mmCIF file with all atom_site columns, C-alpha atoms in Angstrom:
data_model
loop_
_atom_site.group_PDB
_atom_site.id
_atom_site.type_symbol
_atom_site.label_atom_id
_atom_site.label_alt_id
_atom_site.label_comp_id
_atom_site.label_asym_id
_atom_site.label_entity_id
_atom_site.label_seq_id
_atom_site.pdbx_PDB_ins_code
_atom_site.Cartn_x
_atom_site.Cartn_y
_atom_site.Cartn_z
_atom_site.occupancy
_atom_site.B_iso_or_equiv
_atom_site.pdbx_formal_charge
_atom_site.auth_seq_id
_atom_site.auth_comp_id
_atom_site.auth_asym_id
_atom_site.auth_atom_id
_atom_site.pdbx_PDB_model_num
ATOM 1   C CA . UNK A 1 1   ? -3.018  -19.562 22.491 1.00 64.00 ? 226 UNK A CA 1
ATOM 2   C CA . UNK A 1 2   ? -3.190  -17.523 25.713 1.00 66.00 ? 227 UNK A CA 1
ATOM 3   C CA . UNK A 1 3   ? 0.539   -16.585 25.411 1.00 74.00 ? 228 UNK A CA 1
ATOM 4   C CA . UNK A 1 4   ? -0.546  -15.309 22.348 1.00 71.00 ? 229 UNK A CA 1
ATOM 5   C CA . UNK A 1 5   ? -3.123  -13.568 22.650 1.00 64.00 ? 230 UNK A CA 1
ATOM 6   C CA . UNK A 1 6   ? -1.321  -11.953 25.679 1.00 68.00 ? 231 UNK A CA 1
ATOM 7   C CA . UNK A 1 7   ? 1.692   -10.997 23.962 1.00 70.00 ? 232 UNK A CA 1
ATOM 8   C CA . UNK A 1 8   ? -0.933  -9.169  21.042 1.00 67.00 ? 233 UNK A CA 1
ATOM 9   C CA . UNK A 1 9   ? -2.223  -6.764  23.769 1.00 63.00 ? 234 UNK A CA 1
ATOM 10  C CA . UNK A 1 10  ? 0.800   -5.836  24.797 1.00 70.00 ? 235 UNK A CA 1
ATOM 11  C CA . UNK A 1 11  ? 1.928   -2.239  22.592 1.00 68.00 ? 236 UNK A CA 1
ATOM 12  C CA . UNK A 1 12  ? -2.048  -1.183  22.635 1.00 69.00 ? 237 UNK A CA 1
ATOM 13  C CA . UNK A 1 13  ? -2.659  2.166   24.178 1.00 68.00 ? 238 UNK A CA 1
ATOM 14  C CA . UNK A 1 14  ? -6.338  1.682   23.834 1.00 71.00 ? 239 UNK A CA 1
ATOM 15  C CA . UNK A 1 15  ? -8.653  -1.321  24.179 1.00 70.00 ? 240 UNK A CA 1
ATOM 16  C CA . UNK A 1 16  ? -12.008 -0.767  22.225 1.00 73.00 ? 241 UNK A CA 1
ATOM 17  C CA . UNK A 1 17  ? -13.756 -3.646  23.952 1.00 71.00 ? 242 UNK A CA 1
ATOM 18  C CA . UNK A 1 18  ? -12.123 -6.895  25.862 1.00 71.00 ? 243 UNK A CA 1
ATOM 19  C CA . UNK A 1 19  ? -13.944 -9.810  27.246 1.00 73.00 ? 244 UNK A CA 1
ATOM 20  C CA . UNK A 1 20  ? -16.912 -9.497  24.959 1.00 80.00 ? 245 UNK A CA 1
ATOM 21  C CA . UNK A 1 21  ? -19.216 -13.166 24.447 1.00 82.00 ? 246 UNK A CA 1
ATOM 22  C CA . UNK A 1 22  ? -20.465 -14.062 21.310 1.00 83.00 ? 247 UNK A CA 1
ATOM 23  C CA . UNK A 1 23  ? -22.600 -16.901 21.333 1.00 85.00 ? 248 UNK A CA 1
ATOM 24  C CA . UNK A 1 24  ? -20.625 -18.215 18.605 1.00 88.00 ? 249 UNK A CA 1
ATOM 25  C CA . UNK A 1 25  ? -17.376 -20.465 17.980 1.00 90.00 ? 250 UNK A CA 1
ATOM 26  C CA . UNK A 1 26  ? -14.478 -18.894 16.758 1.00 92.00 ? 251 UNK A CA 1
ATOM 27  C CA . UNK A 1 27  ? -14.891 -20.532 12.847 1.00 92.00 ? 252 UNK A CA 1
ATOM 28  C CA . UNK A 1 28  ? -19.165 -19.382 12.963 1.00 93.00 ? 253 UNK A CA 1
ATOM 29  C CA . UNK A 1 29  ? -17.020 -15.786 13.816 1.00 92.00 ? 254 UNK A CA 1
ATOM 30  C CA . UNK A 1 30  ? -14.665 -16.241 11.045 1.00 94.00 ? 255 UNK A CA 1
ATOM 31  C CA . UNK A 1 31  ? -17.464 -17.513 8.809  1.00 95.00 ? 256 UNK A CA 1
ATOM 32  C CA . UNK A 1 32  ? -19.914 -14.451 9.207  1.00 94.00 ? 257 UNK A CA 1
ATOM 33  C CA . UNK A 1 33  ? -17.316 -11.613 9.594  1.00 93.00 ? 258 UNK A CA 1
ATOM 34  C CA . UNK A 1 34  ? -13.742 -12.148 8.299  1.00 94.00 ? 259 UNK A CA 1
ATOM 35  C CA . UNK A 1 35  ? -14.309 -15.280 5.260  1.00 95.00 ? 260 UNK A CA 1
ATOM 36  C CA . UNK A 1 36  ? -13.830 -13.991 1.947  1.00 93.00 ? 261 UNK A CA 1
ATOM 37  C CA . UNK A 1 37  ? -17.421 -14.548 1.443  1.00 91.00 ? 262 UNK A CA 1
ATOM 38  C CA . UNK A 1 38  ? -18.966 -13.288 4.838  1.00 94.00 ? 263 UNK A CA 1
ATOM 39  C CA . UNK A 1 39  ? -22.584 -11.995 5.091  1.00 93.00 ? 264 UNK A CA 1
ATOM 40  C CA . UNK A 1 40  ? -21.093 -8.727  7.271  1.00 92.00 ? 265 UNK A CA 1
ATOM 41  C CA . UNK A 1 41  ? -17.832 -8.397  6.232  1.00 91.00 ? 266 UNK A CA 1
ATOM 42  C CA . UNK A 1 42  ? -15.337 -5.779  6.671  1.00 86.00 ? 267 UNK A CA 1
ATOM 43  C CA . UNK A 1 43  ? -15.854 -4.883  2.697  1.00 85.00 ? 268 UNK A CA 1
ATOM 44  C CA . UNK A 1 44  ? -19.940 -4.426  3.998  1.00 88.00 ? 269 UNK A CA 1
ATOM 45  C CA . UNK A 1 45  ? -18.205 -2.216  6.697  1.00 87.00 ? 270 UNK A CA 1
ATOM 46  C CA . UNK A 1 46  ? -16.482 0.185   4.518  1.00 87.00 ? 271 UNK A CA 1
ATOM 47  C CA . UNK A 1 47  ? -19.623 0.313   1.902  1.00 88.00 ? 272 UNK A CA 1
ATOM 48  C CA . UNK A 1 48  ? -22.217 1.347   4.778  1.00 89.00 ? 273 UNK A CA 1
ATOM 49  C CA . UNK A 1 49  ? -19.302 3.939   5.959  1.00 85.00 ? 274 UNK A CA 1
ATOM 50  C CA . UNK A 1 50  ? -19.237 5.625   2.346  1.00 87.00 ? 275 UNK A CA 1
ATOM 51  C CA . UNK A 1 51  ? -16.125 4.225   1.146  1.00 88.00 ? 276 UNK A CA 1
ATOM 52  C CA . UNK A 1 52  ? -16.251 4.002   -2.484 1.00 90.00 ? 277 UNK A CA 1
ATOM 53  C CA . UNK A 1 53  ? -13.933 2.183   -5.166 1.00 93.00 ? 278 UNK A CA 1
ATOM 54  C CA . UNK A 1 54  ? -13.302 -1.046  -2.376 1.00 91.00 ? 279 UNK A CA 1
ATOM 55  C CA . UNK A 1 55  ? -11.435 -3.703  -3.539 1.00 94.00 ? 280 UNK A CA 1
ATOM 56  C CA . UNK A 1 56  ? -9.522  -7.085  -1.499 1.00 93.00 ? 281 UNK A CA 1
ATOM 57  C CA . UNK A 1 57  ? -7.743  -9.680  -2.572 1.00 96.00 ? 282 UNK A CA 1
ATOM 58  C CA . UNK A 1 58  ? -9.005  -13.161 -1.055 1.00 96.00 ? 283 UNK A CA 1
ATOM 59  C CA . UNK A 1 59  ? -7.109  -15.046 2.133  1.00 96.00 ? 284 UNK A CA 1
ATOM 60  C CA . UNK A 1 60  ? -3.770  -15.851 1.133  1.00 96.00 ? 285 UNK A CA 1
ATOM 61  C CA . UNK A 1 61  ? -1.496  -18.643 2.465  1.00 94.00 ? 286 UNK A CA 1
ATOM 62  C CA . UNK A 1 62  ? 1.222   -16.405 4.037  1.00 89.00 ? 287 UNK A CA 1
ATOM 63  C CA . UNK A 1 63  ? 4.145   -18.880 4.570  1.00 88.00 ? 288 UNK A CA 1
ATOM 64  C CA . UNK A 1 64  ? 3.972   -19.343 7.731  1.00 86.00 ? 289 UNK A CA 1
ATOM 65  C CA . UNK A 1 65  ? 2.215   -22.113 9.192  1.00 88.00 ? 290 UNK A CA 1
ATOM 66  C CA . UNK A 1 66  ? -1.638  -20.985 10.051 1.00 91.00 ? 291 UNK A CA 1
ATOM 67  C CA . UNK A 1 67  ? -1.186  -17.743 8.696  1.00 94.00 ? 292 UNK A CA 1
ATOM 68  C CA . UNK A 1 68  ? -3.062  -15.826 6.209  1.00 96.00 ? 293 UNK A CA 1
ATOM 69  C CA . UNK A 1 69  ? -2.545  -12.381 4.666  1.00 97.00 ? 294 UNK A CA 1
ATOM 70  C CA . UNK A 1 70  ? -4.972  -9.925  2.648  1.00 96.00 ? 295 UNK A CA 1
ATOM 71  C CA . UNK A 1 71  ? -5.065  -6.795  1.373  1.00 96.00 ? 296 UNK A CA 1
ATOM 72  C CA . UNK A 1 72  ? -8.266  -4.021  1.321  1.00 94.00 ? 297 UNK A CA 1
ATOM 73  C CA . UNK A 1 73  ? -8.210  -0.769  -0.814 1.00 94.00 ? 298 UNK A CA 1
ATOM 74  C CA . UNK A 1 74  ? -10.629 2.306   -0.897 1.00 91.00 ? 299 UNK A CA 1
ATOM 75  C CA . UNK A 1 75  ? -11.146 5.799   -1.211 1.00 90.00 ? 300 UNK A CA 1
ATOM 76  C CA . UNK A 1 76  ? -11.981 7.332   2.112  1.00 79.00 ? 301 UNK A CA 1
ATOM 77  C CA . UNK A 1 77  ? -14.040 10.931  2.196  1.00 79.00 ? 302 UNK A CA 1
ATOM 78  C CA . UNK A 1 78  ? -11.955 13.180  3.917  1.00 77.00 ? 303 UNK A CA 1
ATOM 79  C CA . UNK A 1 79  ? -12.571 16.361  5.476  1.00 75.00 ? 304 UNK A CA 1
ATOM 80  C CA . UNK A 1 80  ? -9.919  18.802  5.801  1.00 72.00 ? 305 UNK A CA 1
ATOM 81  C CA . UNK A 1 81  ? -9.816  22.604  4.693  1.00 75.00 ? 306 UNK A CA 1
ATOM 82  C CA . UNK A 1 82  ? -8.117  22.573  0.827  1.00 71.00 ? 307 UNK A CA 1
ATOM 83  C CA . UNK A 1 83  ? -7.425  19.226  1.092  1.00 71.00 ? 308 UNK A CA 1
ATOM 84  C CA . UNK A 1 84  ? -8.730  16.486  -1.227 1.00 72.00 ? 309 UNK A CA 1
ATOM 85  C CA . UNK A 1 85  ? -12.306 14.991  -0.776 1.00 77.00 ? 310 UNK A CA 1
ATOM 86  C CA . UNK A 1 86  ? -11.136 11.467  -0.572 1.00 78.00 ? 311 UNK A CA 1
ATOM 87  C CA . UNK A 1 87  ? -7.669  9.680   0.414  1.00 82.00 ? 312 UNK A CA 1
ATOM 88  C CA . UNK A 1 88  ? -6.853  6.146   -0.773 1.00 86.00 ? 313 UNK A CA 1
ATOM 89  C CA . UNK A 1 89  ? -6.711  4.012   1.561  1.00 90.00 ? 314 UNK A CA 1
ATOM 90  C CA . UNK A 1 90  ? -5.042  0.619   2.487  1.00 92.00 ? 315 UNK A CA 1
ATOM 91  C CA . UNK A 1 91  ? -4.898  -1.641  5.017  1.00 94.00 ? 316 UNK A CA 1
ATOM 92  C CA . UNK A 1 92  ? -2.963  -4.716  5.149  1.00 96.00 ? 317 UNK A CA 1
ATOM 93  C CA . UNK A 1 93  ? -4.143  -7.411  7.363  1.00 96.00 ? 318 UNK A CA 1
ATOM 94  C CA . UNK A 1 94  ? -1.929  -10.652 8.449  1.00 96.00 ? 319 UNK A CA 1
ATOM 95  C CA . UNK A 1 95  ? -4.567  -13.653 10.354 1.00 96.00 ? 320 UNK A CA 1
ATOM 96  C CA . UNK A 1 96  ? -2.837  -16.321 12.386 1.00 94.00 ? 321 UNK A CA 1
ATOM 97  C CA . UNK A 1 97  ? -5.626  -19.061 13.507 1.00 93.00 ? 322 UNK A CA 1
ATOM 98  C CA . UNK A 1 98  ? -5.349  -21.533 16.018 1.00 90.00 ? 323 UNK A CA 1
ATOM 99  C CA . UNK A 1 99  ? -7.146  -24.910 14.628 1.00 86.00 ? 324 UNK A CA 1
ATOM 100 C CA . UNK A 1 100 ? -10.813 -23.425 15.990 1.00 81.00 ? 325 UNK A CA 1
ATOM 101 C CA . UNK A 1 101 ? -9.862  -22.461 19.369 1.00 88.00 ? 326 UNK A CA 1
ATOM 102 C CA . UNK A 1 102 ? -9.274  -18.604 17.980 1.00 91.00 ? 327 UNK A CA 1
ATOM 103 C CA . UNK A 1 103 ? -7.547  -15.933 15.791 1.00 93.00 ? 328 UNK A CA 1
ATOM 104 C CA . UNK A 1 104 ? -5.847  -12.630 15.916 1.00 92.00 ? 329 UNK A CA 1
ATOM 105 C CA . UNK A 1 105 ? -5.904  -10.259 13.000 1.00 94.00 ? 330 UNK A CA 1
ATOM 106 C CA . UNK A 1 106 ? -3.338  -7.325  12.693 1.00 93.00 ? 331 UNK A CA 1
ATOM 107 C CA . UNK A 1 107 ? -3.854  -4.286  10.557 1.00 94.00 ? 332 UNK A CA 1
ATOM 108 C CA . UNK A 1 108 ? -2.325  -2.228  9.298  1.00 94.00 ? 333 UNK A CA 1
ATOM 109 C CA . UNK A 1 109 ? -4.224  1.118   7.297  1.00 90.00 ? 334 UNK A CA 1
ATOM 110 C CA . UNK A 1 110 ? -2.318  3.889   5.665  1.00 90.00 ? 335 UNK A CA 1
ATOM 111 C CA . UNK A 1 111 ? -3.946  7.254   3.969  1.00 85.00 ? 336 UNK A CA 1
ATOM 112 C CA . UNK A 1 112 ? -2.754  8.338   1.054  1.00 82.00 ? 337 UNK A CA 1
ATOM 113 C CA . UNK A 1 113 ? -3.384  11.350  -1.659 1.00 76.00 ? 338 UNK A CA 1
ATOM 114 C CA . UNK A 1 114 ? -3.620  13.356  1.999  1.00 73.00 ? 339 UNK A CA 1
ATOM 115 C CA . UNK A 1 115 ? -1.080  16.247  3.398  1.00 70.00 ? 340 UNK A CA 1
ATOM 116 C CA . UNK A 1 116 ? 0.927   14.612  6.471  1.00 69.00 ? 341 UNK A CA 1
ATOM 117 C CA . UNK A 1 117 ? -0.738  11.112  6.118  1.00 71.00 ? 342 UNK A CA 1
ATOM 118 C CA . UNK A 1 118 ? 2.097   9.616   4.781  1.00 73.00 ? 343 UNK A CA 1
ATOM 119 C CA . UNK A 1 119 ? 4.454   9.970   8.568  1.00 77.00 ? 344 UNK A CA 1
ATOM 120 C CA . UNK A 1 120 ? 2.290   7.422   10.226 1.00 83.00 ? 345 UNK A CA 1
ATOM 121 C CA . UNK A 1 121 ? -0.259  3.932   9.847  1.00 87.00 ? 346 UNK A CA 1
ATOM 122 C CA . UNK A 1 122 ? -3.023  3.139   11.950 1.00 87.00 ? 347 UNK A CA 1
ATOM 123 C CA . UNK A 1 123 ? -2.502  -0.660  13.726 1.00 89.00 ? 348 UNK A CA 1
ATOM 124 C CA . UNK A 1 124 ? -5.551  -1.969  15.375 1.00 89.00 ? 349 UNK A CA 1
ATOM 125 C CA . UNK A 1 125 ? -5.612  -5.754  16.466 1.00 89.00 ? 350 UNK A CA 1
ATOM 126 C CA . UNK A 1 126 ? -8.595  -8.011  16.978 1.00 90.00 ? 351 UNK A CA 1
ATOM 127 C CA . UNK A 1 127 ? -8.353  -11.266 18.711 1.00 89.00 ? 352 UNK A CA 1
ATOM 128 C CA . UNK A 1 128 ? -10.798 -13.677 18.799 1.00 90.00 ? 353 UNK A CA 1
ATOM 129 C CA . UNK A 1 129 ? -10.887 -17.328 21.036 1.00 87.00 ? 354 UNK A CA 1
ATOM 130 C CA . UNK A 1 130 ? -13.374 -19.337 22.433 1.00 83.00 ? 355 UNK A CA 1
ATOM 131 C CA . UNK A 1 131 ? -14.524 -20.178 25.946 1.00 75.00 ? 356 UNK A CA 1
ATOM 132 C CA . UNK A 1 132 ? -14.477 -23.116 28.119 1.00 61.00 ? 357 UNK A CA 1
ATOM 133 C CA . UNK A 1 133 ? -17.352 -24.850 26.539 1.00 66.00 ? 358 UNK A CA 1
ATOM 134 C CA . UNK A 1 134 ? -16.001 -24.453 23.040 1.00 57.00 ? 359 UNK A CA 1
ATOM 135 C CA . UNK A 1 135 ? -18.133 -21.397 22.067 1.00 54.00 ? 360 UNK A CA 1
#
């Protein structure tokens, strides 16, 4: 797991936060913010955000052992001069867990309907694992 989750930082220019506790395990994480039915999910995310028209498609089996794929669609207000007022959005995301002791999620969001989105993606990656005492 820690070669893992080593190997996922690598590439990232920018760490948002590292190191954070949650006094949670890694499945009550999975269970409140990434599970298909989670109380503040990343669908919740988008709504409070103003992104409109938001569909997913549920956890998939991916193939590969432990890992799961999904998919998350929306319109996205934009705001550029004589440009459209929204951009359709996707992001893919691809989950490999590690039997409860954590998780990393890569996505991947493109823009589209919007001049010059379509030369690049946005990739962010979240990793998730527990402590010592389990949590």
């Amino acid at each position: 797991l820690r070669e893992a989750m080593d190997a996922a930082y690598e590439g990232y220019k920018q760490i948002v936060a590292k190191n954070t506790q949650l006094d949670c395990t890694v499945d009550q994480f999975f269970n409140t913010f990434l599970a298909d039915d989670a109380p503040h999910s990343l669908v919740s995310h988008h709504e409070k955000c103003g992104d409109t028209d938001i569909r997913k498609t549920k956890w998939q089996d991916n193939g590969v052992s432990d890992e799961f794929c999904r998919r998350i669609a929306y319109k996205h207000s934009v705001n550029i001069p004589m440009g459209p007022r929204f951009g359709e959005a996707e992001k893919t995301q691809v989950m490999k867990r590690f039997n409860g002791h954590g998780l990393i999620i890569v996505s991947k969001t493109w823009v589209n309907d919007v001049p010059l989105t379509d030369s690049f993606y946005v990739e962010d990656c979240l990793l998730v694992s527990s402590n010592l005492e389990g949590g």
